[in-house]
């Protein structure tokens, strides 16, 4: 069955306008949200006759400021209650956002708000780091500290948000939603990991965090501050092309007729691994991002050795961890092949069958 990008525009529209939501607390903003997105859709509709290209252009754009502001506001509400509630229990913590929202690559009605919480009084560190001799060893351990913090956070949240749904069943986080909250918030208890690099540079970007998976009873290390810094730097070097590419891939995954098991982290890592020159673009030639993505994923889908050798954005592991990851990249490559083909054919119905010609047509479509 041919992919219907007109229908996919409607899916993005429905997601961004939240047409299935009936909560009165959001009703006042929905009309404005709808007008913002309708304006965006109409704007691109007047710039290209290709419905498939319209879908790509709309999908690359950042979420409107009002929606994002509400996400930050709701996160701040939860953060303040956690901070004050734990302070009353004698525990001082830091609360900081991670993931798609602070990177501005979140999708409306799809991306959760991720929030790290860690205690001031406990941290782990590389014992071989240059500053290790000045750190104090604790009689506790990370798993115990995180488990205790999780229990306390859960109690504080339930007390502070009586009507909210608090789900403590997740492996790594507490999910709080509904009630008076307009966003779903994932609260991730953690401890700071002072890496050997951090001990040398004293830059917060080089810190890691340890989180505890209660289902596997194992500690995991993440580098959210490094990820944020690297993606922001990539975006700066590519005139905004990096984040546009991430948003497009995330929307395509969401709108695909099949399930594509590409995590947001792997999507960011695959984009980060692209040459900067492939993503840098002039404002009126955003099609270059689409054609470059198709070329990159086509290459990876047909060169498994190259794909298997790619590092995640923070350098902590290889992107591909399983056969399922390889399959997901190939599925996304097929989606991008179809998108580029459809755009090229809609712009020039008699175009010859050639990926290079299709990419050239998409890349050189002027959007004014």
GROMACS .gro file of C-alpha atoms in nm:
model
  368
    1UNK     CA    1   0.000   0.000   0.000
    2UNK     CA    2   0.139   0.343  -0.095
    3UNK     CA    3   0.224   0.568   0.196
    4UNK     CA    4  -0.030   0.849   0.230
    5UNK     CA    5   0.161   1.157   0.346
    6UNK     CA    6  -0.154   1.369   0.340
    7UNK     CA    7  -0.285   1.137   0.609
    8UNK     CA    8   0.044   1.161   0.795
    9UNK     CA    9   0.017   1.540   0.799
   10UNK     CA   10  -0.321   1.488   0.963
   11UNK     CA   11  -0.162   1.256   1.220
   12UNK     CA   12   0.100   1.515   1.310
   13UNK     CA   13  -0.175   1.776   1.323
   14UNK     CA   14  -0.390   1.561   1.551
   15UNK     CA   15  -0.093   1.491   1.777
   16UNK     CA   16   0.004   1.855   1.802
   17UNK     CA   17  -0.355   1.975   1.843
   18UNK     CA   18  -0.443   1.692   2.084
   19UNK     CA   19  -0.777   1.629   1.916
   20UNK     CA   20  -0.849   1.333   2.142
   21UNK     CA   21  -0.813   1.536   2.462
   22UNK     CA   22  -1.122   1.672   2.631
   23UNK     CA   23  -0.984   1.802   2.961
   24UNK     CA   24  -1.137   2.138   3.042
   25UNK     CA   25  -0.813   2.260   3.197
   26UNK     CA   26  -0.652   2.254   2.852
   27UNK     CA   27  -0.949   2.356   2.644
   28UNK     CA   28  -0.859   2.724   2.641
   29UNK     CA   29  -0.516   2.659   2.497
   30UNK     CA   30  -0.620   2.403   2.237
   31UNK     CA   31  -0.782   2.655   2.004
   32UNK     CA   32  -0.467   2.865   2.006
   33UNK     CA   33  -0.248   2.555   1.962
   34UNK     CA   34  -0.460   2.454   1.662
   35UNK     CA   35  -0.432   2.794   1.500
   36UNK     CA   36  -0.055   2.791   1.547
   37UNK     CA   37  -0.016   2.453   1.382
   38UNK     CA   38  -0.272   2.518   1.110
   39UNK     CA   39  -0.078   2.834   1.028
   40UNK     CA   40   0.244   2.632   1.008
   41UNK     CA   41   0.084   2.369   0.784
   42UNK     CA   42  -0.068   2.631   0.553
   43UNK     CA   43   0.262   2.818   0.540
   44UNK     CA   44   0.450   2.517   0.407
   45UNK     CA   45   0.155   2.422   0.189
   46UNK     CA   46   0.196   2.749   0.002
   47UNK     CA   47   0.570   2.689  -0.047
   48UNK     CA   48   0.565   2.347  -0.211
   49UNK     CA   49   0.310   2.145  -0.404
   50UNK     CA   50   0.441   1.817  -0.264
   51UNK     CA   51   0.230   1.687   0.024
   52UNK     CA   52   0.513   1.454   0.120
   53UNK     CA   53   0.755   1.748   0.140
   54UNK     CA   54   0.502   1.942   0.346
   55UNK     CA   55   0.496   1.651   0.591
   56UNK     CA   56   0.875   1.651   0.617
   57UNK     CA   57   0.898   2.027   0.660
   58UNK     CA   58   0.632   2.040   0.932
   59UNK     CA   59   0.785   1.742   1.112
   60UNK     CA   60   1.126   1.911   1.132
   61UNK     CA   61   0.997   2.220   1.313
   62UNK     CA   62   1.020   2.270   1.688
   63UNK     CA   63   0.714   2.255   1.908
   64UNK     CA   64   0.553   2.595   1.962
   65UNK     CA   65   0.672   2.803   2.256
   66UNK     CA   66   0.341   2.792   2.444
   67UNK     CA   67   0.331   2.414   2.463
   68UNK     CA   68   0.695   2.400   2.567
   69UNK     CA   69   0.642   2.666   2.835
   70UNK     CA   70   0.360   2.461   2.986
   71UNK     CA   71   0.586   2.155   2.994
   72UNK     CA   72   0.852   2.351   3.183
   73UNK     CA   73   0.590   2.496   3.418
   74UNK     CA   74   0.450   2.154   3.507
   75UNK     CA   75   0.799   2.015   3.558
   76UNK     CA   76   0.878   2.306   3.789
   77UNK     CA   77   0.567   2.232   3.994
   78UNK     CA   78   0.677   1.876   4.054
   79UNK     CA   79   1.040   1.977   4.114
   80UNK     CA   80   0.945   2.232   4.379
   81UNK     CA   81   0.733   1.982   4.569
   82UNK     CA   82   1.009   1.720   4.560
   83UNK     CA   83   1.269   1.973   4.671
   84UNK     CA   84   1.064   2.114   4.959
   85UNK     CA   85   0.919   1.778   5.062
   86UNK     CA   86   1.257   1.607   5.083
   87UNK     CA   87   1.406   1.909   5.259
   88UNK     CA   88   1.151   1.860   5.537
   89UNK     CA   89   1.280   1.504   5.570
   90UNK     CA   90   1.635   1.634   5.606
   91UNK     CA   91   1.746   1.543   5.251
   92UNK     CA   92   1.881   1.814   5.021
   93UNK     CA   93   1.855   1.726   4.653
   94UNK     CA   94   1.915   1.867   4.307
   95UNK     CA   95   1.640   1.833   4.047
   96UNK     CA   96   1.729   1.876   3.680
   97UNK     CA   97   1.556   1.799   3.351
   98UNK     CA   98   1.709   1.562   3.098
   99UNK     CA   99   1.610   1.420   2.762
  100UNK     CA  100   1.408   1.565   2.476
  101UNK     CA  101   1.251   1.870   2.642
  102UNK     CA  102   1.567   2.065   2.740
  103UNK     CA  103   1.714   1.969   2.402
  104UNK     CA  104   1.405   2.105   2.224
  105UNK     CA  105   1.355   1.787   2.019
  106UNK     CA  106   1.039   1.679   2.202
  107UNK     CA  107   0.715   1.589   2.026
  108UNK     CA  108   0.376   1.707   2.141
  109UNK     CA  109   0.163   1.443   2.315
  110UNK     CA  110   0.441   1.185   2.272
  111UNK     CA  111   0.752   1.290   2.466
  112UNK     CA  112   0.740   1.264   2.844
  113UNK     CA  113   0.914   1.513   3.071
  114UNK     CA  114   1.218   1.342   3.226
  115UNK     CA  115   1.345   1.469   3.560
  116UNK     CA  116   1.660   1.359   3.743
  117UNK     CA  117   1.674   1.382   4.123
  118UNK     CA  118   1.997   1.325   4.314
  119UNK     CA  119   2.110   1.387   4.675
  120UNK     CA  120   2.378   1.634   4.768
  121UNK     CA  121   2.521   1.415   5.040
  122UNK     CA  122   2.613   1.111   4.832
  123UNK     CA  123   2.807   1.055   4.512
  124UNK     CA  124   3.023   0.791   4.347
  125UNK     CA  125   3.356   0.853   4.178
  126UNK     CA  126   3.639   0.700   3.981
  127UNK     CA  127   3.897   0.606   4.241
  128UNK     CA  128   4.180   0.659   3.990
  129UNK     CA  129   4.080   1.020   3.914
  130UNK     CA  130   4.314   1.307   3.999
  131UNK     CA  131   4.080   1.439   4.270
  132UNK     CA  132   3.980   1.101   4.416
  133UNK     CA  133   4.206   1.133   4.720
  134UNK     CA  134   4.006   1.436   4.832
  135UNK     CA  135   3.670   1.257   4.822
  136UNK     CA  136   3.515   1.078   5.118
  137UNK     CA  137   3.412   0.716   5.091
  138UNK     CA  138   3.060   0.648   5.215
  139UNK     CA  139   2.954   0.352   5.424
  140UNK     CA  140   2.640   0.330   5.204
  141UNK     CA  141   2.619   0.230   4.838
  142UNK     CA  142   2.451   0.371   4.529
  143UNK     CA  143   2.177   0.107   4.505
  144UNK     CA  144   2.071   0.163   4.867
  145UNK     CA  145   2.080   0.543   4.832
  146UNK     CA  146   1.876   0.544   4.511
  147UNK     CA  147   1.621   0.296   4.646
  148UNK     CA  148   1.573   0.507   4.959
  149UNK     CA  149   1.549   0.827   4.752
  150UNK     CA  150   1.289   0.667   4.528
  151UNK     CA  151   1.073   0.569   4.825
  152UNK     CA  152   1.094   0.921   4.967
  153UNK     CA  153   1.022   1.087   4.630
  154UNK     CA  154   0.718   0.865   4.578
  155UNK     CA  155   0.581   0.954   4.923
  156UNK     CA  156   0.633   1.327   4.866
  157UNK     CA  157   0.469   1.319   4.523
  158UNK     CA  158   0.165   1.130   4.649
  159UNK     CA  159   0.125   1.376   4.937
  160UNK     CA  160   0.168   1.681   4.715
  161UNK     CA  161  -0.048   1.572   4.421
  162UNK     CA  162  -0.348   1.395   4.576
  163UNK     CA  163  -0.545   1.356   4.256
  164UNK     CA  164  -0.252   1.254   4.036
  165UNK     CA  165  -0.178   0.902   3.921
  166UNK     CA  166   0.156   0.795   4.068
  167UNK     CA  167   0.302   0.482   3.908
  168UNK     CA  168   0.600   0.338   4.094
  169UNK     CA  169   0.615   0.016   3.891
  170UNK     CA  170   0.870   0.135   3.636
  171UNK     CA  171   1.219  -0.012   3.636
  172UNK     CA  172   1.401   0.320   3.666
  173UNK     CA  173   1.150   0.596   3.732
  174UNK     CA  174   0.833   0.711   3.904
  175UNK     CA  175   0.570   0.833   3.656
  176UNK     CA  176   0.327   1.100   3.774
  177UNK     CA  177   0.036   1.211   3.557
  178UNK     CA  178  -0.325   1.330   3.546
  179UNK     CA  179  -0.492   1.512   3.835
  180UNK     CA  180  -0.395   1.878   3.806
  181UNK     CA  181  -0.090   1.802   3.594
  182UNK     CA  182  -0.102   1.880   3.223
  183UNK     CA  183   0.207   1.676   3.144
  184UNK     CA  184   0.331   1.328   3.230
  185UNK     CA  185   0.648   1.353   3.437
  186UNK     CA  186   0.905   1.076   3.478
  187UNK     CA  187   1.102   1.122   3.801
  188UNK     CA  188   1.434   0.938   3.790
  189UNK     CA  189   1.611   0.896   4.129
  190UNK     CA  190   1.987   0.887   4.082
  191UNK     CA  191   2.328   0.969   4.228
  192UNK     CA  192   2.602   1.180   4.072
  193UNK     CA  193   2.901   1.000   3.924
  194UNK     CA  194   3.221   1.204   3.934
  195UNK     CA  195   3.414   1.058   3.643
  196UNK     CA  196   3.790   1.076   3.606
  197UNK     CA  197   3.731   1.329   3.327
  198UNK     CA  198   3.514   1.544   3.556
  199UNK     CA  199   3.781   1.531   3.826
  200UNK     CA  200   4.029   1.669   3.576
  201UNK     CA  201   3.811   1.933   3.407
  202UNK     CA  202   3.569   2.020   3.691
  203UNK     CA  203   3.312   2.076   3.416
  204UNK     CA  204   2.958   1.969   3.500
  205UNK     CA  205   2.921   1.840   3.144
  206UNK     CA  206   3.164   1.560   3.230
  207UNK     CA  207   2.964   1.427   3.525
  208UNK     CA  208   2.760   1.112   3.488
  209UNK     CA  209   2.469   0.977   3.688
  210UNK     CA  210   2.401   0.629   3.818
  211UNK     CA  211   2.042   0.507   3.816
  212UNK     CA  212   1.903   0.184   3.958
  213UNK     CA  213   1.698  -0.066   3.760
  214UNK     CA  214   1.485  -0.227   4.028
  215UNK     CA  215   1.368  -0.506   3.798
  216UNK     CA  216   1.716  -0.628   3.709
  217UNK     CA  217   1.860  -0.500   4.040
  218UNK     CA  218   2.148  -0.338   3.856
  219UNK     CA  219   2.310   0.004   3.838
  220UNK     CA  220   2.331   0.187   3.507
  221UNK     CA  221   2.546   0.483   3.410
  222UNK     CA  222   2.415   0.767   3.193
  223UNK     CA  223   2.579   1.087   3.073
  224UNK     CA  224   2.283   1.322   3.015
  225UNK     CA  225   2.482   1.645   3.055
  226UNK     CA  226   2.738   1.536   2.796
  227UNK     CA  227   2.463   1.428   2.557
  228UNK     CA  228   2.293   1.766   2.587
  229UNK     CA  229   2.616   1.958   2.530
  230UNK     CA  230   2.717   1.749   2.228
  231UNK     CA  231   2.376   1.764   2.057
  232UNK     CA  232   2.356   2.140   2.115
  233UNK     CA  233   2.705   2.183   1.969
  234UNK     CA  234   2.614   1.967   1.668
  235UNK     CA  235   2.303   2.175   1.610
  236UNK     CA  236   2.507   2.495   1.626
  237UNK     CA  237   2.757   2.367   1.370
  238UNK     CA  238   2.479   2.261   1.130
  239UNK     CA  239   2.262   2.574   1.131
  240UNK     CA  240   1.988   2.391   1.321
  241UNK     CA  241   2.002   2.090   1.090
  242UNK     CA  242   2.089   1.842   1.365
  243UNK     CA  243   1.775   1.895   1.569
  244UNK     CA  244   1.555   1.922   1.260
  245UNK     CA  245   1.681   1.580   1.154
  246UNK     CA  246   1.611   1.434   1.499
  247UNK     CA  247   1.257   1.573   1.502
  248UNK     CA  248   1.185   1.440   1.153
  249UNK     CA  249   1.303   1.089   1.243
  250UNK     CA  250   1.104   1.089   1.566
  251UNK     CA  251   0.789   1.195   1.382
  252UNK     CA  252   0.845   0.938   1.108
  253UNK     CA  253   0.886   0.666   1.370
  254UNK     CA  254   0.563   0.776   1.537
  255UNK     CA  255   0.368   0.795   1.210
  256UNK     CA  256   0.498   0.477   1.050
  257UNK     CA  257   0.249   0.201   0.975
  258UNK     CA  258   0.492  -0.043   1.135
  259UNK     CA  259   0.658  -0.045   1.475
  260UNK     CA  260   1.016   0.085   1.450
  261UNK     CA  261   1.214   0.009   1.765
  262UNK     CA  262   1.449   0.308   1.749
  263UNK     CA  263   1.486   0.479   2.085
  264UNK     CA  264   1.517   0.857   2.107
  265UNK     CA  265   1.874   0.809   2.227
  266UNK     CA  266   1.964   0.596   1.925
  267UNK     CA  267   1.798   0.844   1.690
  268UNK     CA  268   2.007   1.125   1.840
  269UNK     CA  269   2.319   0.910   1.818
  270UNK     CA  270   2.261   0.821   1.452
  271UNK     CA  271   2.215   1.189   1.365
  272UNK     CA  272   2.517   1.289   1.573
  273UNK     CA  273   2.729   1.039   1.376
  274UNK     CA  274   2.644   1.212   1.047
  275UNK     CA  275   2.901   1.451   0.895
  276UNK     CA  276   2.822   1.811   0.985
  277UNK     CA  277   2.834   1.904   0.617
  278UNK     CA  278   2.540   1.671   0.547
  279UNK     CA  279   2.314   1.860   0.787
  280UNK     CA  280   2.427   2.220   0.741
  281UNK     CA  281   2.182   2.395   0.511
  282UNK     CA  282   2.055   2.728   0.392
  283UNK     CA  283   1.718   2.830   0.535
  284UNK     CA  284   1.548   2.805   0.194
  285UNK     CA  285   1.684   2.456   0.122
  286UNK     CA  286   1.563   2.242   0.411
  287UNK     CA  287   1.520   1.953   0.171
  288UNK     CA  288   1.893   1.892   0.208
  289UNK     CA  289   1.826   1.747   0.554
  290UNK     CA  290   1.576   1.499   0.410
  291UNK     CA  291   1.804   1.391   0.125
  292UNK     CA  292   2.105   1.361   0.357
  293UNK     CA  293   1.913   1.146   0.603
  294UNK     CA  294   1.801   0.915   0.324
  295UNK     CA  295   2.158   0.885   0.196
  296UNK     CA  296   2.296   0.818   0.547
  297UNK     CA  297   2.041   0.555   0.644
  298UNK     CA  298   2.066   0.390   0.300
  299UNK     CA  299   2.441   0.362   0.352
  300UNK     CA  300   2.402   0.215   0.702
  301UNK     CA  301   2.130  -0.028   0.595
  302UNK     CA  302   2.362  -0.164   0.326
  303UNK     CA  303   2.687  -0.156   0.524
  304UNK     CA  304   2.625  -0.341   0.849
  305UNK     CA  305   2.992  -0.328   0.946
  306UNK     CA  306   2.984   0.053   0.935
  307UNK     CA  307   2.659   0.060   1.132
  308UNK     CA  308   2.792  -0.176   1.398
  309UNK     CA  309   3.099   0.044   1.448
  310UNK     CA  310   2.912   0.367   1.523
  311UNK     CA  311   2.941   0.502   1.877
  312UNK     CA  312   2.651   0.643   2.076
  313UNK     CA  313   2.652   1.021   2.113
  314UNK     CA  314   2.815   1.009   2.459
  315UNK     CA  315   3.069   0.742   2.360
  316UNK     CA  316   2.942   0.506   2.630
  317UNK     CA  317   2.858   0.219   2.393
  318UNK     CA  318   2.803   0.126   2.031
  319UNK     CA  319   2.465   0.237   1.894
  320UNK     CA  320   2.375  -0.112   1.781
  321UNK     CA  321   2.329  -0.354   2.069
  322UNK     CA  322   2.119  -0.624   1.904
  323UNK     CA  323   1.976  -0.759   1.581
  324UNK     CA  324   1.661  -0.562   1.661
  325UNK     CA  325   1.862  -0.238   1.642
  326UNK     CA  326   1.991  -0.333   1.296
  327UNK     CA  327   1.637  -0.411   1.183
  328UNK     CA  328   1.511  -0.076   1.314
  329UNK     CA  329   1.774   0.114   1.115
  330UNK     CA  330   1.680  -0.078   0.800
  331UNK     CA  331   1.311  -0.006   0.860
  332UNK     CA  332   1.382   0.366   0.900
  333UNK     CA  333   1.593   0.354   0.584
  334UNK     CA  334   1.293   0.212   0.397
  335UNK     CA  335   1.073   0.492   0.533
  336UNK     CA  336   1.323   0.753   0.417
  337UNK     CA  337   1.357   0.589   0.075
  338UNK     CA  338   0.981   0.612   0.031
  339UNK     CA  339   0.968   0.972   0.151
  340UNK     CA  340   1.239   1.091  -0.088
  341UNK     CA  341   1.084   0.900  -0.378
  342UNK     CA  342   0.738   1.045  -0.313
  343UNK     CA  343   0.868   1.402  -0.281
  344UNK     CA  344   1.066   1.373  -0.604
  345UNK     CA  345   0.773   1.223  -0.796
  346UNK     CA  346   0.530   1.485  -0.669
  347UNK     CA  347   0.767   1.761  -0.773
  348UNK     CA  348   0.848   1.600  -1.111
  349UNK     CA  349   0.617   1.312  -1.212
  350UNK     CA  350   0.840   1.200  -1.500
  351UNK     CA  351   1.163   1.188  -1.297
  352UNK     CA  352   1.383   0.887  -1.374
  353UNK     CA  353   1.433   0.604  -1.124
  354UNK     CA  354   1.752   0.701  -0.945
  355UNK     CA  355   1.822   0.774  -0.578
  356UNK     CA  356   2.078   1.035  -0.674
  357UNK     CA  357   1.825   1.216  -0.897
  358UNK     CA  358   1.557   1.191  -0.629
  359UNK     CA  359   1.791   1.330  -0.363
  360UNK     CA  360   1.900   1.612  -0.592
  361UNK     CA  361   1.539   1.706  -0.663
  362UNK     CA  362   1.450   1.714  -0.293
  363UNK     CA  363   1.768   1.896  -0.192
  364UNK     CA  364   1.726   2.169  -0.451
  365UNK     CA  365   1.358   2.239  -0.390
  366UNK     CA  366   1.343   2.606  -0.295
  367UNK     CA  367   1.122   2.681   0.007
  368UNK     CA  368   1.049   3.055   0.025
   0.00000   0.00000   0.00000
